[in-house]
Amino acid sequence: MSETTVLAMAGCGIVGSAVALKLLNQREYYREKTGCDLELRYIFSRSFGKAQAAGIDDSYFLTDPGKILADPEVSIVIELMGGVDFAREFVVKALTAGKHVVTANKAMLALHGSELLALARTKGVTLSFEASCAGGIPIIRALQDGLVANQIDALYGIVNGTCNYILSSMSQKGQDYHTALAAAQAIGFAEADPTFDVAGIDSAHKLSILASLAFDCQADFASIPVTGIDTLDAMDVVFGKELGYVVKLLAVANRLPDGLSLRVRPTFIATGHPLAWVSGPFNAVSVYGDTVGHTMYYGRGAGGKPTASAVIADIISVASGVTPTRFNQKRARPDLTHPVVQLPLGRIRGRFYIRCMVIDIPGVFAALASALGRNGVSISSVLQKELPDADRSIDPVPIVITTHTVNEGDLERAIREIDELECTVQPSVCIEILDEFQESFS
Amino acid sequence: MSETTVLAMAGCGIVGSAVALKLLNQREYYREKTGCDLELRYIFSRSFGKAQAAGIDDSYFLTDPGKILADPEVSIVIELMGGVDFAREFVVKALTAGKHVVTANKAMLALHGSELLALARTKGVTLSFEASCAGGIPIIRALQDGLVANQIDALYGIVNGTCNYILSSMSQKGQDYHTALAAAQAIGFAEADPTFDVAGIDSAHKLSILASLAFDCQADFASIPVTGIDTLDAMDVVFGKELGYVVKLLAVANRLPDGLSLRVRPTFIATGHPLAWVSGPFNAVSVYGDTVGHTMYYGRGAGGKPTASAVIADIISVASGVTPTRFNQKRARPDLTHPVVQLPLGRIRGRFYIRCMVIDIPGVFAALASALGRNGVSISSVLQKELPDADRSIDPVPIVITTHTVNEGDLERAIREIDELECTVQPSVCIEILDEFQESFS
């Protein structure tokens, strides 16, 4: 325990610089606090700009990762490069060389997690990834350790700070998507090319990791239905608010009798739910366990220092022997589990918000109601406003309908019929309304 | 890992029954999930009523704990009796007999935690207590593991569900304390004798445990200033709401340049703070780390099953070898740390709500303002309402003042002066207004 653990890092951008600075400046603090003496020996990076700006000495830098793999004293490799193919290749080499790996790379894990975990086990080392989901929030540990006594019933996550910041602006300031995105870009909360975040891909990566752990299964990233926030109309944010809901990009997983539903999409949640007030760049994950009921974890889901907090927690867990001990637990890692039946959206049951854009001629509401009724969709509430400036005979008006619990497949059929009506001038919008999950306490 | 771990339990009330049922009914599930085969062999209890009602077989029951201590195969003892002296004596015997102990007993830990932890270490065994604070929320693990890379700057906790339920009722339904207490008692959220909860003692026990871990110190329970909710006036809940605050019984710890402030008292928190919407019997703890910033943990702080979730997580961590590995980490347990300077309330700085009850004669506001000004207390806002039915010459009127940041010692002096004024007819009420803690990201 008082031996020195030698570390090498690959990738030194915002997160890498934060991790390196902490490791270098707080070495004595961590040793005193945990008994682990952590020596950062190498930093492999293709660009040293951020690290140099942060004041990290050039002597740590390598441009060839081979030295890391060849140094038998390096026991933990920290992968913070991002991207999939090169990172995967490097991690495979590091594990094969008998080195523990700590990574924040959700894309790599979503696509190749099971393979890499299995390789780690074969080589007698470990792969840790607390920083891959929800930044500094110790949610991986909660699922693997704190909630281990539970069968998880459901998980609702706000796991992308960029989207949450944009949606908070739309909701609180009444901005439209493009205005809110531009403002987020201006202060560095959104990338110049924000596609990965706003299209929901990043959230789906994280959901596949979280669901694998929560449900002891191999979730298939490619089968997760994903809708981003980039097509969300400000009008729906406003109407939702009037109905008592806040829109969030939610990553949802819940257990159904015949499989698991995983989905990422803009979702309405009642203002009384703990996730509803999670605003700005914060992340939060609600986990519903069969024993503990509802627990929720909140914090910063991105940023150099918050993410560094999770990376260093993983390093210390490996260095102290905790992770190597835990890593051998049966089923605690997805590679020892089985693929799961992931249900298509048509198979889930839920409540929905529907906005139809119709020409307001006599009989139009009857036509909508009939289409819904024919498909077994029962109406809970209707919101139709007079638009003073509109010409009713040519301008479309929004009719907002909320449903009782329906089968999403039935709803899809009803919407197809509505969208084919002559009075319908734009495709209807459907947004799931996620109710508080009923705690099971089984 | 595939060996059987033999368990014995002492105490079998609501929590004990829930733990026993899970261990007996889910043995195969836990073995499959974690590799730990957990055999519950004995249940020592002075009353078997709850356990029998839960359907636990009589063959497990002992009325003499000696058999537990004498059976060399028992490796983990689960202490769920509650109370201090007998529990402590039993835990000392169990540790001395070389058995790991898992406990939910916050009172015992608050008073004797360091002694028991040191004994465990001497005997080469471990003492775990996830269930002692905030029920099923894995907050102990967050402090010891997930946030290990952080120096903790502050911790704000809602850690007593009874108080939070009563305060939520007062705030949301406009009830006074006694009505809200009676309603909580009627549905089992408050004990027949609620003193321990409503006077803040239980919260202070938990705060001393959480602070010891968060600040790597030995917090002294007896030095924690505690005010309960039992003297809270419904009027102040209403006035606070008008000012944008919610009242919560907060257990607060924060680091100051010359020591640590620990305190438990009804506190106003802005409606925008995540803790403000934690309502009903739920608990939540906000932890501010120097690296991660603000993280928050939410869930059920009491009840058989939620608490059982934490107890069983501890059992599995011990049985799998994780706790024995972690337990040797330096400073990770308070017994290896030092007592800390705990500052009296007079030494903290904060904002406050003051309600003075005065006869509304000319010059009264000047007299209040002078008393505050003389002691360096700067006024931020004043709220005085006309009371239509009151006789201004004889009925006291409330004057509500909020302060800018002041030294609490200065405020205490000002309040003493105000309470001695001739126009003051009741002792003034002071409630701290806790602002969002400024994240340090150091």
PDB file of C-alpha atoms in Angstrom, chain B residues 4-13 16-17 19-21 23-24 27 38-48 51 56-81 90 94 99 102 311 315:
ATOM      1  CA  THR B   4     -20.028 -19.163   2.102  1.00  0.00           C
ATOM      2  CA  THR B   5     -19.939 -16.164   4.446  1.00  0.00           C
ATOM      3  CA  VAL B   6     -21.803 -16.834   7.679  1.00  0.00           C
ATOM      4  CA  LEU B   7     -23.775 -13.925   9.129  1.00  0.00           C
ATOM      5  CA  ALA B   8     -25.439 -13.259  12.454  1.00  0.00           C
ATOM      6  CA  MET B   9     -27.797 -10.425  13.197  1.00  0.00           C
ATOM      7  CA  ALA B  10     -28.537  -8.644  16.449  1.00  0.00           C
ATOM      8  CA  GLY B  11     -31.801  -6.733  16.572  1.00  0.00           C
ATOM      9  CA  CYS B  12     -34.772  -7.605  14.445  1.00  0.00           C
ATOM     10  CA  GLY B  13     -37.230  -4.723  14.262  1.00  0.00           C
ATOM     11  CA  GLY B  16     -33.673  -6.126  10.867  1.00  0.00           C
ATOM     12  CA  SER B  17     -36.706  -7.954   9.487  1.00  0.00           C
ATOM     13  CA  VAL B  19     -32.524  -7.317   6.037  1.00  0.00           C
ATOM     14  CA  ALA B  20     -33.226 -10.880   7.186  1.00  0.00           C
ATOM     15  CA  LEU B  21     -35.963 -11.418   4.598  1.00  0.00           C
ATOM     16  CA  LEU B  23     -30.813 -12.311   2.891  1.00  0.00           C
ATOM     17  CA  LEU B  24     -32.989 -15.403   3.169  1.00  0.00           C
ATOM     18  CA  ARG B  27     -29.465 -15.595  -1.323  1.00  0.00           C
ATOM     19  CA  LEU B  38     -24.389 -15.182   2.317  1.00  0.00           C
ATOM     20  CA  GLU B  39     -25.745 -17.539   4.970  1.00  0.00           C
ATOM     21  CA  LEU B  40     -27.734 -15.859   7.730  1.00  0.00           C
ATOM     22  CA  ARG B  41     -27.360 -18.276  10.621  1.00  0.00           C
ATOM     23  CA  TYR B  42     -28.568 -16.489  13.763  1.00  0.00           C
ATOM     24  CA  ILE B  43     -30.860 -13.637  14.724  1.00  0.00           C
ATOM     25  CA  PHE B  44     -30.478 -12.388  18.279  1.00  0.00           C
ATOM     26  CA  SER B  45     -33.391 -10.286  19.396  1.00  0.00           C
ATOM     27  CA  ARG B  46     -35.240  -9.523  22.582  1.00  0.00           C
ATOM     28  CA  SER B  47     -38.527  -9.479  20.721  1.00  0.00           C
ATOM     29  CA  PHE B  48     -39.405 -11.580  17.708  1.00  0.00           C
ATOM     30  CA  ALA B  51     -39.738 -10.891  12.482  1.00  0.00           C
ATOM     31  CA  ILE B  56     -39.026 -15.424   9.428  1.00  0.00           C
ATOM     32  CA  ASP B  57     -38.641 -18.928  10.768  1.00  0.00           C
ATOM     33  CA  ASP B  58     -38.235 -19.318  14.554  1.00  0.00           C
ATOM     34  CA  SER B  59     -35.205 -21.532  14.069  1.00  0.00           C
ATOM     35  CA  TYR B  60     -33.013 -18.473  13.446  1.00  0.00           C
ATOM     36  CA  PHE B  61     -33.811 -16.825  16.753  1.00  0.00           C
ATOM     37  CA  LEU B  62     -31.501 -16.607  19.728  1.00  0.00           C
ATOM     38  CA  THR B  63     -32.216 -14.907  23.019  1.00  0.00           C
ATOM     39  CA  ASP B  64     -28.570 -15.161  24.056  1.00  0.00           C
ATOM     40  CA  PRO B  65     -25.994 -13.407  21.855  1.00  0.00           C
ATOM     41  CA  GLY B  66     -23.236 -15.618  23.285  1.00  0.00           C
ATOM     42  CA  LYS B  67     -23.771 -18.236  20.587  1.00  0.00           C
ATOM     43  CA  ILE B  68     -23.012 -15.702  17.881  1.00  0.00           C
ATOM     44  CA  LEU B  69     -19.752 -14.733  19.476  1.00  0.00           C
ATOM     45  CA  ALA B  70     -18.777 -18.331  20.141  1.00  0.00           C
ATOM     46  CA  ASP B  71     -19.412 -19.652  16.626  1.00  0.00           C
ATOM     47  CA  PRO B  72     -16.088 -19.362  14.802  1.00  0.00           C
ATOM     48  CA  GLU B  73     -17.816 -19.640  11.428  1.00  0.00           C
ATOM     49  CA  VAL B  74     -19.701 -16.385  11.920  1.00  0.00           C
ATOM     50  CA  SER B  75     -17.562 -13.797  10.176  1.00  0.00           C
ATOM     51  CA  ILE B  76     -19.935 -10.818   9.944  1.00  0.00           C
ATOM     52  CA  VAL B  77     -22.176  -9.538  12.719  1.00  0.00           C
ATOM     53  CA  ILE B  78     -24.989  -7.149  11.746  1.00  0.00           C
ATOM     54  CA  GLU B  79     -25.906  -4.802  14.598  1.00  0.00           C
ATOM     55  CA  LEU B  80     -29.415  -3.373  14.183  1.00  0.00           C
ATOM     56  CA  MET B  81     -30.513  -3.082  17.813  1.00  0.00           C
ATOM     57  CA  PHE B  90     -22.054  -6.098  21.963  1.00  0.00           C
ATOM     58  CA  ALA B  94     -18.014  -8.999  18.332  1.00  0.00           C
ATOM     59  CA  LYS B  99     -15.877 -10.621  13.578  1.00  0.00           C
ATOM     60  CA  VAL B 102     -21.982  -3.914   9.922  1.00  0.00           C
ATOM     61  CA  VAL B 311     -26.899  -2.798   5.214  1.00  0.00           C
ATOM     62  CA  ILE B 315     -22.324  -7.010   3.964  1.00  0.00           C
TER      63      ILE B 315
END
